[in-house]
Coordinates of C-alpha atoms in Angstrom, one line a residue:
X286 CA -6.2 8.4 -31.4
X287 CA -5.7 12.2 -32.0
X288 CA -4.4 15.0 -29.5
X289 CA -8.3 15.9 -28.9
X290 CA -9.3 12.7 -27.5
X291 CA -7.1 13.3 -25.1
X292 CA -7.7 16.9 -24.3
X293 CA -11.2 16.0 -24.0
X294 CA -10.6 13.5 -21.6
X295 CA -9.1 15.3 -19.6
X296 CA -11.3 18.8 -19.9
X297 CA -8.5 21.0 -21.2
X298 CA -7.7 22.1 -24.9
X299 CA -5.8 21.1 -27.1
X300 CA -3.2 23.2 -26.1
X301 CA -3.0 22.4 -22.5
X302 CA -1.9 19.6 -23.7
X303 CA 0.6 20.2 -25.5
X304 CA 1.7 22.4 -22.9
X305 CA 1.9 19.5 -20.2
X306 CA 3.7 17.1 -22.9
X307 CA 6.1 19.9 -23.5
X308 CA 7.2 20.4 -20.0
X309 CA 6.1 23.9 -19.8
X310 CA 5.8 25.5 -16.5
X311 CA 2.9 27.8 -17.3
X312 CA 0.3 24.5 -16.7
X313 CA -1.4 24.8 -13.4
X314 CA -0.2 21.3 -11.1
X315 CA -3.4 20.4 -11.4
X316 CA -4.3 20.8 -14.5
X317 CA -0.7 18.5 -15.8
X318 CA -2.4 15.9 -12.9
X319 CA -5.5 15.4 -15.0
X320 CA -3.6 15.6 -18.4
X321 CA -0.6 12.9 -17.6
X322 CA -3.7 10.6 -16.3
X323 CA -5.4 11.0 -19.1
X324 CA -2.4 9.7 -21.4
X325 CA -2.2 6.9 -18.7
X326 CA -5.8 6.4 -19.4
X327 CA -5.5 5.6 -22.8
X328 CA -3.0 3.2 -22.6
X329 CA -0.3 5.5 -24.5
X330 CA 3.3 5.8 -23.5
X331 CA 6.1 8.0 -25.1
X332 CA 9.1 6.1 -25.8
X333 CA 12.9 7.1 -25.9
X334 CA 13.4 7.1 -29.5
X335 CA 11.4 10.3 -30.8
X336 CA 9.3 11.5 -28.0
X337 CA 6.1 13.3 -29.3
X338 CA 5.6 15.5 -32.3
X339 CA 2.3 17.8 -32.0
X340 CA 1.9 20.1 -35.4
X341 CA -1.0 22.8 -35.4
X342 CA -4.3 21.6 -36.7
X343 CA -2.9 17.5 -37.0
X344 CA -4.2 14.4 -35.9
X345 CA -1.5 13.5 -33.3
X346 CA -1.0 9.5 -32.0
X347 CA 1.0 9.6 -29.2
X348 CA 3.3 6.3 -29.6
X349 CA 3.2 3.3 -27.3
X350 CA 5.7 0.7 -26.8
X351 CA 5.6 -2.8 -28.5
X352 CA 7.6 -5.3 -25.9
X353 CA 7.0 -5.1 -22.2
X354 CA 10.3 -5.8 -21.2
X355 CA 12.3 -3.3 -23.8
X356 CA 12.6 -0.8 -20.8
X357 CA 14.1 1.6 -23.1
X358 CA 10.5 2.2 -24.5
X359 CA 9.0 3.0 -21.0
X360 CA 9.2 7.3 -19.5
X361 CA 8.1 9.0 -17.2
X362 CA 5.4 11.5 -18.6
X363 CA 7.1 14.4 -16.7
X364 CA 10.2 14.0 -18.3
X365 CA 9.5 13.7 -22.4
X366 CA 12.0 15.3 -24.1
X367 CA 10.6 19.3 -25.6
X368 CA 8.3 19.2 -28.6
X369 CA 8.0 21.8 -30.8
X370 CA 5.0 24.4 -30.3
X371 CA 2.5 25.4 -32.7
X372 CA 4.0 28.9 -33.8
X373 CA 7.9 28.4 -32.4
X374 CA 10.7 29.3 -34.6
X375 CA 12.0 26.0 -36.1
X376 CA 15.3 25.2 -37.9
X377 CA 16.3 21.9 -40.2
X378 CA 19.5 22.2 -38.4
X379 CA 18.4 22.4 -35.0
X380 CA 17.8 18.5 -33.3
X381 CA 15.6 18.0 -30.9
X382 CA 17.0 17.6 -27.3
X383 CA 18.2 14.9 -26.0
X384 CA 15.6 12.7 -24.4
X385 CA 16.4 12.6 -20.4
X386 CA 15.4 9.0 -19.2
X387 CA 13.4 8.5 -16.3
X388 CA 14.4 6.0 -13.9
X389 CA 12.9 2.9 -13.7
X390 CA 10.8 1.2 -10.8
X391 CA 12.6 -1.4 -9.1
X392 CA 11.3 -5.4 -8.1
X393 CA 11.1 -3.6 -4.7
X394 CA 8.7 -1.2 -5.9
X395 CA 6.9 -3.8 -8.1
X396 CA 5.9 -6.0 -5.8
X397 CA 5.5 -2.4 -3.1
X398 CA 2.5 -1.9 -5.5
X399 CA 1.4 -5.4 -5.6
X400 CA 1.1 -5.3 -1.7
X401 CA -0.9 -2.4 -1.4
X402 CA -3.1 -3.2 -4.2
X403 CA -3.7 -6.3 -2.7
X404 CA -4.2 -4.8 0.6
X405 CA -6.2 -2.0 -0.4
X406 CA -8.7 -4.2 -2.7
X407 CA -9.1 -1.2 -4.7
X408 CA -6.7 1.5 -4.8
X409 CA -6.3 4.2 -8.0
X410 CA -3.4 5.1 -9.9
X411 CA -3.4 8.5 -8.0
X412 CA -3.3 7.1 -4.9
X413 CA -0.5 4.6 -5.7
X414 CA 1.8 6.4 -6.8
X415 CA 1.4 8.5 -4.0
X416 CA 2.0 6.0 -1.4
X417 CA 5.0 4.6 -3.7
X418 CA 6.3 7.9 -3.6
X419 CA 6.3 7.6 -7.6
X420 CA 5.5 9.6 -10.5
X421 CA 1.5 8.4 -11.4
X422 CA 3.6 7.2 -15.1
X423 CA 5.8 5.0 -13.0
X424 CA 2.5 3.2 -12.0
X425 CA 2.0 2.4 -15.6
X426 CA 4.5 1.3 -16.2
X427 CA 4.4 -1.2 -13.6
X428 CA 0.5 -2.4 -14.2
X429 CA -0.1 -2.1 -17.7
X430 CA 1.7 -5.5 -18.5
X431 CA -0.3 -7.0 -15.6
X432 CA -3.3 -6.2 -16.5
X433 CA -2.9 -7.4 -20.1
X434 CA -1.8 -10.6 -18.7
X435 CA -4.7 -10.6 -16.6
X436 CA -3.0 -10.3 -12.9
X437 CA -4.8 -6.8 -11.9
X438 CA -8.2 -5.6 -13.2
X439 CA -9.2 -2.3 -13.2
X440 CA -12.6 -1.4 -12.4
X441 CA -15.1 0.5 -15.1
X442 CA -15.0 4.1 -14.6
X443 CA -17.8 6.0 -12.4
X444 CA -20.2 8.1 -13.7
X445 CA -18.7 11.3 -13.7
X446 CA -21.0 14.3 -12.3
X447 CA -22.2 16.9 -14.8
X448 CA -20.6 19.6 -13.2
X449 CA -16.8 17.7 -12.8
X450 CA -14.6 17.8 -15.9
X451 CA -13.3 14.7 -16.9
X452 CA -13.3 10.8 -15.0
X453 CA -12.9 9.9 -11.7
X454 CA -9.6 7.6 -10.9
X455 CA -10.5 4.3 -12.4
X456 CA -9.5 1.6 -9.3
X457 CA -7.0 -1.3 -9.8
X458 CA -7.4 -4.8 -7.8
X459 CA -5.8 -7.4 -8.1
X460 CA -7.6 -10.5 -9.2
X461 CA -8.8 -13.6 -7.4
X462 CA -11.1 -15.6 -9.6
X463 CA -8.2 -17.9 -11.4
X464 CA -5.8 -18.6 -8.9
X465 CA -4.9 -19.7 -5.1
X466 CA -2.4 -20.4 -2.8
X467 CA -1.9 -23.1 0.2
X468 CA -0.9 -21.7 3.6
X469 CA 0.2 -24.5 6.3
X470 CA 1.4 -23.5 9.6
X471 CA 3.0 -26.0 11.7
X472 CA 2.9 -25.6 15.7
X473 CA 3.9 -26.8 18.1
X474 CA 0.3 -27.8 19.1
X475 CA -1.7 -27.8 16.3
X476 CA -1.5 -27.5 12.8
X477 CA -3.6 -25.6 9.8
X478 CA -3.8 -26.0 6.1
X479 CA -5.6 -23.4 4.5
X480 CA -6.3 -22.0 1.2
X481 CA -7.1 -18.6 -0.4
X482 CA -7.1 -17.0 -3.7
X483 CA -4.5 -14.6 -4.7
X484 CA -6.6 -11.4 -3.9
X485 CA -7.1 -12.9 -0.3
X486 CA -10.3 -14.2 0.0
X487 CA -10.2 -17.3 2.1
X488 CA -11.4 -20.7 0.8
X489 CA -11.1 -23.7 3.0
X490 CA -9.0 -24.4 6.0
X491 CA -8.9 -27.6 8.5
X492 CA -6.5 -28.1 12.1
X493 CA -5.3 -31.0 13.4
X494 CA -3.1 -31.5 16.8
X495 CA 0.6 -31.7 15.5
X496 CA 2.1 -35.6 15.8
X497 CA 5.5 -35.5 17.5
X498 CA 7.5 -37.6 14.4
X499 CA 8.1 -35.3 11.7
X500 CA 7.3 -38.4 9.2
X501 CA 4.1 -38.6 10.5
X502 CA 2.9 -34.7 10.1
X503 CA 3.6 -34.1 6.8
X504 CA 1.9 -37.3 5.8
X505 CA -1.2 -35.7 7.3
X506 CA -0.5 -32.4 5.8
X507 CA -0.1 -34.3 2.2
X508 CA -3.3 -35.7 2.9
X509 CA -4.7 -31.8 3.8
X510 CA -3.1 -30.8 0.6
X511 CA -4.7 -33.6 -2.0
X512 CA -8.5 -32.8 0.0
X513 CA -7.8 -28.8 -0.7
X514 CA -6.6 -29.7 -4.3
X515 CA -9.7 -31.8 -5.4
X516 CA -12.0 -29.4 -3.3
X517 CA -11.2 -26.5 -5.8
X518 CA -11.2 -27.1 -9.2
X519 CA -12.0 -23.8 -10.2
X520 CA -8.5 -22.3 -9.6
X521 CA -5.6 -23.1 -10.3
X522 CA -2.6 -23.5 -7.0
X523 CA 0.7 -21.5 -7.5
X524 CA 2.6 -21.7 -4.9
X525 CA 2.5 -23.4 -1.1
X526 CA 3.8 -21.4 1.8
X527 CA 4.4 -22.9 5.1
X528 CA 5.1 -21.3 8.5
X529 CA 7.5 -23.7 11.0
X530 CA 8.5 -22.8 14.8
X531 CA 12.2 -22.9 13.8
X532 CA 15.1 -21.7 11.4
X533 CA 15.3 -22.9 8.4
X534 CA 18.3 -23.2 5.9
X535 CA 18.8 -19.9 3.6
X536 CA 17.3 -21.5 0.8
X537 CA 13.8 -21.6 2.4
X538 CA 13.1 -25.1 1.6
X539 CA 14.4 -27.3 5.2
X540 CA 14.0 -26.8 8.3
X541 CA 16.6 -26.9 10.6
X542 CA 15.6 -27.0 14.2
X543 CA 12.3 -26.7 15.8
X544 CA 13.6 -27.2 19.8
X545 CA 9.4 -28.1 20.8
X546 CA 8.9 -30.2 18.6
X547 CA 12.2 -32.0 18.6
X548 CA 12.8 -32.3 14.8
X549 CA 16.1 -31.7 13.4
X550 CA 17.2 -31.1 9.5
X551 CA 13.3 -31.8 8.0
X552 CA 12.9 -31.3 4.3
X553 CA 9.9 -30.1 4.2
X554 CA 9.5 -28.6 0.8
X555 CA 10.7 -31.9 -1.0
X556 CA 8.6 -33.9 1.2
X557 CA 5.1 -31.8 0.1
X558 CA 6.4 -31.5 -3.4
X559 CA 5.1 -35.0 -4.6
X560 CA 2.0 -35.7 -6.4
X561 CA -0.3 -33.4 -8.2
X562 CA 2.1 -30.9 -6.1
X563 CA 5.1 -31.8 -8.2
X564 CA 6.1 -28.7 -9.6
X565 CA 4.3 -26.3 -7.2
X566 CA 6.6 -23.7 -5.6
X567 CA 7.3 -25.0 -2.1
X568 CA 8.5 -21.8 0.1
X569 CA 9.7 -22.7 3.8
X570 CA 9.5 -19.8 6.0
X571 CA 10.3 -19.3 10.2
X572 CA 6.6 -18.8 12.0
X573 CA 8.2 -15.4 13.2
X574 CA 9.4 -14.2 10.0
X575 CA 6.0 -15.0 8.5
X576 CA 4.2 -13.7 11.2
X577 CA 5.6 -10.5 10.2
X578 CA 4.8 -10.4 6.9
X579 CA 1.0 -10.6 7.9
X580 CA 1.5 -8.0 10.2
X581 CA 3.2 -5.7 7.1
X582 CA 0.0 -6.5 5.2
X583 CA -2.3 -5.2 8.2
X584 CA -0.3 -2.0 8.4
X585 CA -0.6 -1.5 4.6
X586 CA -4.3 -1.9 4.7
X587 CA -4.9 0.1 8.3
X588 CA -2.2 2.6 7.9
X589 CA -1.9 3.5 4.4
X590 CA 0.5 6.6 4.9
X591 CA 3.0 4.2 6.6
X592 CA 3.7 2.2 3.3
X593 CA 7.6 1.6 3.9
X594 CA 8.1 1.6 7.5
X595 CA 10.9 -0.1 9.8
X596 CA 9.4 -2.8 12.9
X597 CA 9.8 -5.7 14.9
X598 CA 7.6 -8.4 15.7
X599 CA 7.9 -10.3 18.8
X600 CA 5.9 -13.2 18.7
X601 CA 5.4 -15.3 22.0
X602 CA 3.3 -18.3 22.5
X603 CA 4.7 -21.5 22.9
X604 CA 8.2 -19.9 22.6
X605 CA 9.4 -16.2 21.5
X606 CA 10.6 -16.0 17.6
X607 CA 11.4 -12.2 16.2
X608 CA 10.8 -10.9 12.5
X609 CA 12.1 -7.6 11.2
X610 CA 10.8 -5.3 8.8
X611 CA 12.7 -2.7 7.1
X612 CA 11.4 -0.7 4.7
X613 CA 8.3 -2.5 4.3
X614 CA 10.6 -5.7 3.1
X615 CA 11.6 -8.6 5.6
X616 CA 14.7 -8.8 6.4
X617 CA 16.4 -12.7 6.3
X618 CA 19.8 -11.5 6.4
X619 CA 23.1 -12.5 3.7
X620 CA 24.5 -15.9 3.5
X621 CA 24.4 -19.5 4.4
X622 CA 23.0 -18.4 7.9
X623 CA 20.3 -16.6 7.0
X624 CA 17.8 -18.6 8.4
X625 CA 19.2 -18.1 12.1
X626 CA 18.0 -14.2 11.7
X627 CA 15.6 -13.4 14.2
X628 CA 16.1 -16.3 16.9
X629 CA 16.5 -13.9 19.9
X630 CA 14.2 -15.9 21.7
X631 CA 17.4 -18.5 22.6
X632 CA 19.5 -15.2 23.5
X633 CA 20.7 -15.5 27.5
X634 CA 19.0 -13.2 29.9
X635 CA 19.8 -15.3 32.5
X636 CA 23.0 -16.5 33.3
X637 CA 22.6 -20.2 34.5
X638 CA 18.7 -19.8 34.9
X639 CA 16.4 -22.7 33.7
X640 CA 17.0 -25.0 31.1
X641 CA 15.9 -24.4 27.8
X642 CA 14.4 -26.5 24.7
X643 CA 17.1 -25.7 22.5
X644 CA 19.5 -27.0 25.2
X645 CA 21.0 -23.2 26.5
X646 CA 20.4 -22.1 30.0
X647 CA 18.5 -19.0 30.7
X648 CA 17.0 -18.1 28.0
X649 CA 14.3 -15.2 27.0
X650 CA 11.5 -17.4 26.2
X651 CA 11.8 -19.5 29.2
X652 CA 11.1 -16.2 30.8
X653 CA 8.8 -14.3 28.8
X654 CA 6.5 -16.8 26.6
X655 CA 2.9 -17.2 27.3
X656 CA 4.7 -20.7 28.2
X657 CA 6.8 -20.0 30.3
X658 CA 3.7 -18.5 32.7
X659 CA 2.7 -21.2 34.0
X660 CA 6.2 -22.4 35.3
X661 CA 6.2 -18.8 36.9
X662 CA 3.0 -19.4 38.4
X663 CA 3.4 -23.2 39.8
X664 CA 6.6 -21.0 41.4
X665 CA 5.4 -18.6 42.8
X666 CA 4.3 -19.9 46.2
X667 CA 2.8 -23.3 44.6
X668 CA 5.4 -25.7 44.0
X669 CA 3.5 -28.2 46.6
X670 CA 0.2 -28.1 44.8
X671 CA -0.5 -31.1 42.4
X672 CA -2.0 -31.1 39.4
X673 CA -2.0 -29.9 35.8
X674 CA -0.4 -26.3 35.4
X675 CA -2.6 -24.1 34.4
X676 CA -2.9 -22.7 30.8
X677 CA -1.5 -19.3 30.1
X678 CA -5.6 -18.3 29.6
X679 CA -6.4 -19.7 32.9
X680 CA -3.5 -17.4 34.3
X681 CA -5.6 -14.6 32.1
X682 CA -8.8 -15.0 33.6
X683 CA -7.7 -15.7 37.3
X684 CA -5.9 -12.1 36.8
X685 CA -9.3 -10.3 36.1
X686 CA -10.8 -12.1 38.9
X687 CA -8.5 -10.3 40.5
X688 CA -6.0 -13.5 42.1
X689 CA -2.8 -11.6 43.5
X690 CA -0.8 -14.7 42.5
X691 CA -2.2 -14.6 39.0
X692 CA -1.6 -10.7 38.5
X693 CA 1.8 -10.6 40.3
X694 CA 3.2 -13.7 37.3
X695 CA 1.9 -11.6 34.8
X696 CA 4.3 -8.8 35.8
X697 CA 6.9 -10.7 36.2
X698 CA 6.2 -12.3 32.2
X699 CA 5.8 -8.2 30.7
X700 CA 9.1 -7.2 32.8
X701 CA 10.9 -10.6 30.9
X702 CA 9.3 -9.5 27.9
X703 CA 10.4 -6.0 28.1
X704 CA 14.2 -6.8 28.6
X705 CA 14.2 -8.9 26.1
X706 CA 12.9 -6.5 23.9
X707 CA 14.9 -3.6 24.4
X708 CA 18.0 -5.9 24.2
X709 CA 16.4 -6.7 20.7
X710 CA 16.5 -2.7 19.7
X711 CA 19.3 -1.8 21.3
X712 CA 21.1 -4.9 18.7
X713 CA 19.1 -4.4 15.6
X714 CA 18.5 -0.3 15.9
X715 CA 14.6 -0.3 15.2
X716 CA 12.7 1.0 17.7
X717 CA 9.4 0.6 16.9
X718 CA 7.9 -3.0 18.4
X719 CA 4.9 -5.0 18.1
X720 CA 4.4 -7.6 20.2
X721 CA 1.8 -10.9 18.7
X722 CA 0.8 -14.6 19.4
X723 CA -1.1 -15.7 22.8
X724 CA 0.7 -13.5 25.2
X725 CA -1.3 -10.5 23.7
X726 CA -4.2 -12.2 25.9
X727 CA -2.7 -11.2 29.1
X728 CA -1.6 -7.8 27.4
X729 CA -3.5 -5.2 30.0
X730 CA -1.7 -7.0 32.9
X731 CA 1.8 -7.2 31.2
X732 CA 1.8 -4.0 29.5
X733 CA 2.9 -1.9 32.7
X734 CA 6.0 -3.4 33.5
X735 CA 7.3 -4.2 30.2
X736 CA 7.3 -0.6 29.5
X737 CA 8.7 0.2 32.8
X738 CA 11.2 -2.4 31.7
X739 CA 11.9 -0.8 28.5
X740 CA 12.1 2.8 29.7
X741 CA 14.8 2.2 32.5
X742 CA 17.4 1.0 29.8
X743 CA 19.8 3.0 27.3
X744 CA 17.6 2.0 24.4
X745 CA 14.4 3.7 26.5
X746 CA 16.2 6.6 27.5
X747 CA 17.9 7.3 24.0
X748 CA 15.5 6.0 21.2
X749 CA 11.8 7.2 20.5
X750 CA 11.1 3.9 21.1
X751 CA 7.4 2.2 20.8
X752 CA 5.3 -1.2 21.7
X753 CA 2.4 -2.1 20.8
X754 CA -0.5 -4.9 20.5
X755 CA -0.6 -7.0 17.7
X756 CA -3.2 -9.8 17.0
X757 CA -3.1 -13.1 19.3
X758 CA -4.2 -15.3 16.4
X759 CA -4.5 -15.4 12.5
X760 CA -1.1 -14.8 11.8
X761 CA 0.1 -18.3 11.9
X762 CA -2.1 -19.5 9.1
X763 CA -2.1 -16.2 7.7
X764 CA 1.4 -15.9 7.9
X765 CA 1.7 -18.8 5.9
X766 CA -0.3 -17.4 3.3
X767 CA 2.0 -14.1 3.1
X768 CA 4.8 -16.6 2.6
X769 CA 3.0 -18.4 -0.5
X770 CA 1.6 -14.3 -1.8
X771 CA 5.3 -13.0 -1.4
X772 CA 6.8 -15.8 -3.7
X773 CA 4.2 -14.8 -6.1
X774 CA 4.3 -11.4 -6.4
X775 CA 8.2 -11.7 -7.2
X776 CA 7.4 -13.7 -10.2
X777 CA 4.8 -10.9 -11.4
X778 CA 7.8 -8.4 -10.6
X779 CA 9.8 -9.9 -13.2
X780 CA 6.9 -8.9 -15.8
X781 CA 7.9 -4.9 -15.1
X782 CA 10.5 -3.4 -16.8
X783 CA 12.4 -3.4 -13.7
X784 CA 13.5 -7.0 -15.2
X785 CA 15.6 -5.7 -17.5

């Protein structure tokens, strides 16, 4: 590979090039954008040991590392040590500089890029590195190794316009066509087993109502899991990530307490690691915390600007569980109680109010759950009717019919709702909230007052605080799925040089 397959790559001469390798500061920005990508291109990057030596009139290989994980070999294109210009006054005596090392990406910033590939379903160099808030070599680094091992494709090159100089921005994906993943989330109603490939696309999926003994549902799930397995023979499964209404312990593999369902101390991951399973990565994940990672892959793919943003999910249906996400990464917390992180739905906001699953008085979800509506509602002037209490959709749809009794527990739920939440700011010092699961139904007639509820406390008045709608379903299974992805992708992180 000479110096002018890479100057015509990238329209420029010869001695642009050199210019852009050299550092100079006489190159245009965009003219060093198309030149760097064009080295990218290629597939060439300048090592640490004797950066690049162009002579006038040579055939010039630029040198590429031979081991993935020697990050001593990997730079940044932007900071190769000087090379010596055709012309330049040159001395035996005189060394070249010494070569200034450019940082390397970190796991968080490998699997960062995974996410957004995956997410964006395809996304160019360019554009990654832009939304990494990396140099576009950085990017290279990071995806060269996995697409020689075949994780990430990158899509052939358009057909570039007579009248543009050089390619358009060749578009990595991440690639679906070998591998999938099992997703199983356990409610406290029903429960779904799904699969998908590794790029997303969905495969199968099947729901069954959730047996009371803990025994008893992960035989069924077993059962889900050996139908899935000899349903798809074309892939091959990598991991199994499964959502639970509960804490679990901080190794992600039991779970400790799920108050509506009654189970105490389950292990799950051993129980579903038999079989044709044996050896399959197992990752045990609260349905809150899981819920969150789904909604941090909607925001990457709606709101690509927002790549590394702090939230808090609330998610309320049967009870209320919290997930936070800072920086774009979940926080579980440090230590053996880990798993605790995020229970705000047990916190008091009722001293000596009703009873509660877990066994506390007063707490938020006995409140503000989509629940906890229809104890509101029997309450509210209906304690002497008989019958079945209504479902928190029935509650929903007598509201837009436009039943006082209906409308005036709705209010009630979104004021719960919103004290609960600005109690959850105020304590964790994010201010930005979305709110998911079945409550988001009723969301038109709760919205009001949980803001009002919001606004009219010190985390209202002092924070530029925010709440919004998330999605009412498809984050339990697909929560489940971001719990199997995530465990992946930090295996493929380890094939960057951010390993070392």
């Amino acid at each position: 590979m000479s110096l002018r397959d890479v100057a015509r790559l990238a329209g420029v001469s010869t001695m642009t090039v050199s210019r852009v390798v050299n550092n100079s500061r006489t190159v245009k920005p965009d003219t060093r954008a198309r030149v760097e990508d064009a080295i990218a291109r290629l597939g060439f990057l300048p090592n640490a040991a004797g950066g690049l030596r162009f002579q006038k009139g040579s055939n010039v290989s630029l040198p590429m590392s031979g081991t993935i994980s020697d990050e001593n070999k990997f730079r940044d294109k932007e900071n190769v040590d000087a090379v010596e210009q055709p012309g330049a006054l040159t001395s035996s005596r005189r060394s070249a500089p010494a070569p200034q090392k450019a940082p390397l990406p970190s796991g968080d910033t490998a699997r960062a890029m995974l996410r957004i590939v995956r997410a964006a379903q395809t996304i160019s160099r360019v554009d990654l590195a832009r939304r990494l808030d990396v140099n576009r070599s950085t990017v290279t680094v990071m995806v060269t190794p996995l697409i020689a091992s075949g994780v990430l494709r990158e899509a052939a090159p358009e057909q570039a316009a007579a009248s543009r100089r050089g390619r358009p921005p060749i578009g990595l994906s991440l690639r679906g066509d070998k591998l999938f993943i099992i997703g199983v989330n356990i409610g406290v109603r029903r429960t779904q087993v799904g699969a998908a490939t590794t790029d997303g696309r969905w495969l199968d999926e099947e729901s069954f109502d959730t047996p009371s003994d803990s025994n008893e549902a992960l035989a069924r799930i077993n059962s889900s899991l050996r139908r899935l397995r000899t349903l798809i023979t074309e892939h091959d499964l990598i991991s199994i990530g499964v959502s639970i209404p509960g804490p679990t312990d901080a190794g992600r593999k039991e779970l400790l307490f799920a108050p509506h369902l009654g189970w105490r101390d389950v292990r799950v991951a051993e129980t579903l690691s038999v079989g044709d399973n044996r050896g399959v990565p197992v990752i045990v994940e609260n349905d809150a915390t899981a819920a969150a990672m789904y909604e941090a892959r909607r925001r990457l793919r709606e709101r690509p600007h927002q790549t590394r943003n702090d939230f808090i999910l609330v998610r309320a249906g049967t009870g209320i569980g919290v997930g936070l996400v800072l920086r774009g990464e979940v926080y579980r917390g440090t230590g053996a109680d880990r798993g605790l992180l995020g229970e705000f739905g047990h916190m008091t906001i009722v001293a000596g109010g009703k009873e509660c699953a877990c066994g506390n008085r007063g707490c938020w979800e006995v409140y503000a759950s989509a629940a906890s509506a229809a104890s509101l509602y029997m309450g509210e002037g209906s304690a002497g009717n008989v019958g079945t209490p209504p479902r928190f959709v029935d509650i929903v749809a007598r509201a837009e019919a436009g039943e006082l009794q209906a409308l005036t527990t709705l209010d009630r739920v979104g004021e719960y709702l919103g004290i609960g939440i600005s109690n959850v700011i105020t304590g964790v010092g994010v201010s930005q909230v979305v709110v998911s699961g079945r409550i988001v139904h009723g969301w038109k007639f709760i919205q009001r007052s949980l803001q009002a509820a919001v606004a009219g406390t010190m985390a209202g008045r002092l924070s530029h605080w925010s709440v919004e709608r998330g999605q009412p379903t498809g984050a339990g299974l697909g929560g489940a799925f971001e719990v199997a992805i995530e465990h992946y992708f930090t295996k493929l992180a380890k094939l960057t040089p951010a390993a070392a």
